[in-house]
Every structure is written in structure tokens, then in C-alpha cells.
PDB file of C-alpha atoms and ligand atoms in Angstrom:
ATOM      1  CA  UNK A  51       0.000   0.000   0.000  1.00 57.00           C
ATOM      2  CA  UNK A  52       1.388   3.643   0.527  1.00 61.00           C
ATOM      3  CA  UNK A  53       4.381   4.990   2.824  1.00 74.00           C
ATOM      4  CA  UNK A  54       4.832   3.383   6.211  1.00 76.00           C
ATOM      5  CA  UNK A  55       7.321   5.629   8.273  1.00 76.00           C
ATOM      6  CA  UNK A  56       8.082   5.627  12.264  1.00 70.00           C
ATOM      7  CA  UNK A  57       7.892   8.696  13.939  1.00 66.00           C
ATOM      8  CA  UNK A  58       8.721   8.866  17.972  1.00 68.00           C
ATOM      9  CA  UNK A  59       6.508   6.618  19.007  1.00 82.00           C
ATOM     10  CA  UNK A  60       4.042   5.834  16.327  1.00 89.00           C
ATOM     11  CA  UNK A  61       3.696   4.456  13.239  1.00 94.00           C
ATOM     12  CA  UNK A  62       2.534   6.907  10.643  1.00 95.00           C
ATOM     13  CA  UNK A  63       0.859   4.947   7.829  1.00 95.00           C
ATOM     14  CA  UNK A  64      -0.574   6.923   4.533  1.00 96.00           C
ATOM     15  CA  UNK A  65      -3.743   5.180   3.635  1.00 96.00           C
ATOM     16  CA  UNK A  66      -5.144   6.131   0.952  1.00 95.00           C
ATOM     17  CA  UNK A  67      -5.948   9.886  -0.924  1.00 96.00           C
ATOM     18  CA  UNK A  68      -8.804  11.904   1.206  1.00 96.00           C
ATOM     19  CA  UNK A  69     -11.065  11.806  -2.095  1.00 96.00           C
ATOM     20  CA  UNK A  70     -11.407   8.016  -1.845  1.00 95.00           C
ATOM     21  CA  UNK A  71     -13.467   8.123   1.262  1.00 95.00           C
ATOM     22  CA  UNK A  72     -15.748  10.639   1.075  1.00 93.00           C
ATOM     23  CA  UNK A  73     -18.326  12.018   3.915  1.00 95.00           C
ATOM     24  CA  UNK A  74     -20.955   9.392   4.451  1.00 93.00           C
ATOM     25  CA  UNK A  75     -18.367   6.983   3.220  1.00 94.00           C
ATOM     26  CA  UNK A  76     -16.232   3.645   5.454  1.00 95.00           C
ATOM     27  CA  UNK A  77     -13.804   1.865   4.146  1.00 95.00           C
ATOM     28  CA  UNK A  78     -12.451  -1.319   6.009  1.00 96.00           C
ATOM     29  CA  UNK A  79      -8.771  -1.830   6.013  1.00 97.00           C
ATOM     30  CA  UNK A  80      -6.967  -5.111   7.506  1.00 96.00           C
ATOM     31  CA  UNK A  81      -3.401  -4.193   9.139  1.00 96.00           C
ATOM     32  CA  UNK A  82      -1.611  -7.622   9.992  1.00 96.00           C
ATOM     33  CA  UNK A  83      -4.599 -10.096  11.142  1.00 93.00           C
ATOM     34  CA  UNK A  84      -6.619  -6.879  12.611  1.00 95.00           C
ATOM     35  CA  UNK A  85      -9.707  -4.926  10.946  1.00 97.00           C
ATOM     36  CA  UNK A  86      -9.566  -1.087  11.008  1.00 98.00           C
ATOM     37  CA  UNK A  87     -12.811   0.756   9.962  1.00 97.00           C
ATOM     38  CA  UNK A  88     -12.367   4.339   8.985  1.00 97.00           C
ATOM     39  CA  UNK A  89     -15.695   6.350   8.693  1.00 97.00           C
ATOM     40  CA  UNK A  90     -15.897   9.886   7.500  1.00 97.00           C
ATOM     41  CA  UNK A  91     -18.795  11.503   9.260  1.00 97.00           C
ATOM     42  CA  UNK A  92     -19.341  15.184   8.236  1.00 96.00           C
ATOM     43  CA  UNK A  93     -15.812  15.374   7.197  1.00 96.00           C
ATOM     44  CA  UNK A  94     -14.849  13.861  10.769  1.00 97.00           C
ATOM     45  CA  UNK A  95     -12.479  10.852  10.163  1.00 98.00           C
ATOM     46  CA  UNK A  96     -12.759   8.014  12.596  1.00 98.00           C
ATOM     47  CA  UNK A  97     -10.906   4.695  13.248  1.00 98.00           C
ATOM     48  CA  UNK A  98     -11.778   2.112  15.087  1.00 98.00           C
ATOM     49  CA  UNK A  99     -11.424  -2.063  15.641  1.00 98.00           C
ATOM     50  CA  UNK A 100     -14.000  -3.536  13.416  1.00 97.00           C
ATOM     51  CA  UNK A 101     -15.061  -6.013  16.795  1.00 98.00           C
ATOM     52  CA  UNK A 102     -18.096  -5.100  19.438  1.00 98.00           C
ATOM     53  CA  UNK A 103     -16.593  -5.837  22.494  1.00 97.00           C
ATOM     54  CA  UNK A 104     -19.367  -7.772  23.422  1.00 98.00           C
ATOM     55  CA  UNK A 105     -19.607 -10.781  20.974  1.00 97.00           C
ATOM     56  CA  UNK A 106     -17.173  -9.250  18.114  1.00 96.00           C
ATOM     57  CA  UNK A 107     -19.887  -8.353  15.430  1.00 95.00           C
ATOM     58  CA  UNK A 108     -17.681  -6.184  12.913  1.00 96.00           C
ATOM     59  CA  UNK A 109     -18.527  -2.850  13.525  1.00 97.00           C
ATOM     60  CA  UNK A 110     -18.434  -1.333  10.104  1.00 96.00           C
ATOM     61  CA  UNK A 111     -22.294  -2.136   9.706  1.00 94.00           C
ATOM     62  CA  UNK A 112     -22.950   0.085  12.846  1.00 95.00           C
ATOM     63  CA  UNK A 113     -25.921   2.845  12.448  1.00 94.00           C
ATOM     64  CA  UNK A 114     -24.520   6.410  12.928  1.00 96.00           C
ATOM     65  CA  UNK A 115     -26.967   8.369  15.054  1.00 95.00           C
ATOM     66  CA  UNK A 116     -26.990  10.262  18.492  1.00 96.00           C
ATOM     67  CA  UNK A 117     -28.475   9.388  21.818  1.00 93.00           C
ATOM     68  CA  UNK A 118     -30.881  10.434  24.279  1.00 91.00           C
ATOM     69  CA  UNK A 119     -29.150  12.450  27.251  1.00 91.00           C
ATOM     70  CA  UNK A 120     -29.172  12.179  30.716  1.00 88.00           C
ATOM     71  CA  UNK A 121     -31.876  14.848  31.278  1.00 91.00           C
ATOM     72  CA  UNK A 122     -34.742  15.352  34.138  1.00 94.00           C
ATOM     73  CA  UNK A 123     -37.846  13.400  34.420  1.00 94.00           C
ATOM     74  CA  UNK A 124     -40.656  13.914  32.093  1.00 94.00           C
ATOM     75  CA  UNK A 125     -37.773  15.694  30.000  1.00 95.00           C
ATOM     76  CA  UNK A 126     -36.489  14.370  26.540  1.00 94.00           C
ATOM     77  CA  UNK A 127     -33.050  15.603  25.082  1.00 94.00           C
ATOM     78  CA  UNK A 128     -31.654  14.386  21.660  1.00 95.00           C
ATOM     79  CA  UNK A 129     -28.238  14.901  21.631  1.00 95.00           C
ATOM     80  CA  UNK A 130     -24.364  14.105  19.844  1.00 96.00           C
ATOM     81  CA  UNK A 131     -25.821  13.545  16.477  1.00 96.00           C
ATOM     82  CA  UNK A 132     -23.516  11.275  14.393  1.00 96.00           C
ATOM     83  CA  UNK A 133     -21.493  11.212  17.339  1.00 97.00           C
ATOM     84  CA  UNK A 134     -22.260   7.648  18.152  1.00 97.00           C
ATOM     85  CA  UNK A 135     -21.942   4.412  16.705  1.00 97.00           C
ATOM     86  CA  UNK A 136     -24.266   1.967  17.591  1.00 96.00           C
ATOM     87  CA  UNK A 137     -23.115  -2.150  17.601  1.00 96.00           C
ATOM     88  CA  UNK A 138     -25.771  -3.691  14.775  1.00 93.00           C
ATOM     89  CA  UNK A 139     -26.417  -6.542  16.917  1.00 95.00           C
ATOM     90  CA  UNK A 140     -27.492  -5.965  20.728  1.00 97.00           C
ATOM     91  CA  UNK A 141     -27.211  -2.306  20.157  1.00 95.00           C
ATOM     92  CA  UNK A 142     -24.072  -1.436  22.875  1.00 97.00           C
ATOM     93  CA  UNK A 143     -23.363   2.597  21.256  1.00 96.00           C
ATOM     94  CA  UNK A 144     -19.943   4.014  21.469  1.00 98.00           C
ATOM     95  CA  UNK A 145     -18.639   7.381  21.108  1.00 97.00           C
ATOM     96  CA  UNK A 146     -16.953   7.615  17.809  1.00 97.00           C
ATOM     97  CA  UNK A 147     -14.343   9.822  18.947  1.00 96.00           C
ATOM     98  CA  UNK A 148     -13.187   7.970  21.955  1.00 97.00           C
ATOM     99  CA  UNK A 149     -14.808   4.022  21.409  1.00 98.00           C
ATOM    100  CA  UNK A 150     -16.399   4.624  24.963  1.00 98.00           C
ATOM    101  CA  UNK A 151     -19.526   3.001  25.540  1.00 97.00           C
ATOM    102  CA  UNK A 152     -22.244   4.870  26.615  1.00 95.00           C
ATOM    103  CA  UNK A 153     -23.157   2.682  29.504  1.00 94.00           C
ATOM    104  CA  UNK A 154     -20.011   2.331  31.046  1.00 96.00           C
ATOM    105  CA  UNK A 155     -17.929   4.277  29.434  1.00 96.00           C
ATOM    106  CA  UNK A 156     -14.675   3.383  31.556  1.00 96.00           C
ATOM    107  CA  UNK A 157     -15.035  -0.420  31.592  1.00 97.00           C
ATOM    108  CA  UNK A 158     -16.533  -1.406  28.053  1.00 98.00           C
ATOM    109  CA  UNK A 159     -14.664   0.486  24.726  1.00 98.00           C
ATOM    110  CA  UNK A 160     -14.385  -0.031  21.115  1.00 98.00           C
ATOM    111  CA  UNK A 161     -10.345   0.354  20.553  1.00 97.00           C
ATOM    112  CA  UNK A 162     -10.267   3.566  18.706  1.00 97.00           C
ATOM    113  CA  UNK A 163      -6.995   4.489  16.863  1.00 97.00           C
ATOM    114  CA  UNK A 164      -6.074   8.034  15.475  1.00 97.00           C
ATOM    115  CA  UNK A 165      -6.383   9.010  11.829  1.00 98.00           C
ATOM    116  CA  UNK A 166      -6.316  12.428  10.448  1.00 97.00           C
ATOM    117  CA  UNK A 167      -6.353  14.078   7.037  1.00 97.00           C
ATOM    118  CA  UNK A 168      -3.089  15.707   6.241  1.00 97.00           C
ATOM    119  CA  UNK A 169      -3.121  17.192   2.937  1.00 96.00           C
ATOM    120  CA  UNK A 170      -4.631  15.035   0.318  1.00 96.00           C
ATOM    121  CA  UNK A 171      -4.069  12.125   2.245  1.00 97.00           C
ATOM    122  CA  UNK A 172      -6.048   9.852   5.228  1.00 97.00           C
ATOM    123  CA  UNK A 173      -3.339   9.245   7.431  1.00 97.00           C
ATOM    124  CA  UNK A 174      -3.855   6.127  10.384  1.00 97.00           C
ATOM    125  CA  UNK A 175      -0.674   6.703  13.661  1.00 96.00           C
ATOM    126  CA  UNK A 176      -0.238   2.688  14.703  1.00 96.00           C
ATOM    127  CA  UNK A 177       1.580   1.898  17.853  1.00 93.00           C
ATOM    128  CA  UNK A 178       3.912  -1.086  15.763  1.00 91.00           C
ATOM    129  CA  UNK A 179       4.830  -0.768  12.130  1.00 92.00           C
ATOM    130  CA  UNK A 180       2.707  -3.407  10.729  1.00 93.00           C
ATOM    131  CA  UNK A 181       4.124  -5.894   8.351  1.00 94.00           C
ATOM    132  CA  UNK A 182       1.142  -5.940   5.804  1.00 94.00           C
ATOM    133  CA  UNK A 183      -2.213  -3.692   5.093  1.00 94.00           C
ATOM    134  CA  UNK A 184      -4.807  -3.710   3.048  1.00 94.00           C
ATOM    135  CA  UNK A 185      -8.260  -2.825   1.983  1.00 91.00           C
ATOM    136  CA  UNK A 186     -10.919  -5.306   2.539  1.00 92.00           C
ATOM    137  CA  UNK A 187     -14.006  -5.041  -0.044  1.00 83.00           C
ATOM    138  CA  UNK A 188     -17.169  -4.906   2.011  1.00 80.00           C
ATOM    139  CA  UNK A 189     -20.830  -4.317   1.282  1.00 78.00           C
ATOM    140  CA  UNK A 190     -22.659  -1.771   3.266  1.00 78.00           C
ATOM    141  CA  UNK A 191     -25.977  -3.488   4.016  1.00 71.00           C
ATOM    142  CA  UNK A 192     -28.823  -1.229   4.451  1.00 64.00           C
ATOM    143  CA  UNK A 193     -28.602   0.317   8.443  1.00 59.00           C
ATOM    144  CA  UNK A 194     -25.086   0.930   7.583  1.00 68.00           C
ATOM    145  CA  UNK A 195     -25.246   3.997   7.462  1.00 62.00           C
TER     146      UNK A 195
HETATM  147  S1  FES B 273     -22.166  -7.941  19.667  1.00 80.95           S
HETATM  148 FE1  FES B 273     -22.202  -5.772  19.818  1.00 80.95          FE
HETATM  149  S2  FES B 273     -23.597  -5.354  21.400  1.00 80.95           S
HETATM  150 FE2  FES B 273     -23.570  -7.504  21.263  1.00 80.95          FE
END
């Protein structure tokens, strides 16, 4: 795939051009024998390990939505729009910025990794170099959105 380099402590590994994964868009990427998904969400890039923590459903066909906040009785607050990510089997949600779940957010967590766009490019910081990466074709069934 594209330039692998090692910066202080991370891995910086150039993905793929920033056109190729457009808002709205995911794109599933295997590094070594682990599964990346990167999301664009209203131009916010996200990566994350495509495995619930619960029973390891790939995560890529998660709904992007918000979530009802903590709010007082009788009261009903919609809030972080396409902020979460929610699991397409049992429903666990996670913040796609952090991979915290919203019900216990400092015991249960989707591994989240950082990716940014720099330049023209979708840029993923690893912890190891990996040896091997690739994209993984995928179909996007119909809640994957
Ligand atoms: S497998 Fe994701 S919530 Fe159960």
C-alpha cells in the first residue's frame, strides 16, 4: 500500500488519498490479522477495531446516530448527532471519537486508533509498524449507514 514511516513513538501509515473516502463513506482496512474501519462523518475521520466488544460483530455495519441524554424526568433531550456508533447486533453505542460506551464508558470500549487528514491524504498513527495492510471489499448493508 502507501508509505509506512516511524515517527517517535508511532507508526505513521498513509492510507489512501482523502477523495477516496468521502463524507458518508467507510472503508475497512486489515493491518496484519486486525480490521480497522475508517468512517468519515461530516468530514470527521474516525478509526476504530472492526469487533463489538461484546460478541465481536464487525462494527463497520454500525448505524450512525446520536443518543438520548441524561436529562430530568418527564424531559427528553436528543443529543451528539452522528457522534455515536451503535453495535448492529445488541445495540451497545460508542462514542466515535473515543470508542467509549455509553453505559459504562470506563469499563466497556471499542479500541479507537487516530487518523487524520493531512493534505490530500487519510493518514492512520499505529503503535507497531505493521508488516502488511490492506483494503478489505465490504458491502454496506442497508442500516449501515
Ligand atoms: S455484539 Fe455488539 S452489542 Fe452484542
Amino acid at each position: 500500500m502507501s508509505p509506512v514511516e516511524k515517527t517517535h513513538s508511532q507508526t505513521r501509515v498513509v492510507l489512501f488519498p482523502y477523495d477516496q473516502l468521502k463524507p458518508g463513506e467507510r472503508k475497512l482496512i486489515k493491518v496484519d490479522q486486525l480490521e480497522i474501519a475508517i468512517m468519515n462523518v461530516d468530514e470527521n475521520l474516525y478509526a476504530f477495531r472492526n469487533e463489538c466488544p461484546h460478541q465481536g460483530i464487525p462494527m463497520i455495519f454500525g448505524s450512525i446516530t446520536g443518543t438520548m441524554l441524561t436529562s430530568n424526568p418527564q424531559e427528553y433531550e436528543y443529543g451528539l448527532n452522528n457522534e455515536i456508533i451503535t453495535c448492529p447486533l445488541h445495540g451497545w453505542e460508542f462514542e466515535l471519537k473515543t470508542g467509549k460506551s455509553l453505559f459504562s464508558p470506563n469499563q466497556v470500549t471499542l479500541l479507537t486508533y487516530d487518523v487524520r487528514r493531512e493534505e490530500r491524504d487519510i493518514v492512520l498513527y499505529l503503535k507497531r509498524k505493521p508488516e502488511n495492510i490492506s483494503i478489505i471489499d465490504f458491502q454496506c448493508i442497508p442500516n449501515c449507514k
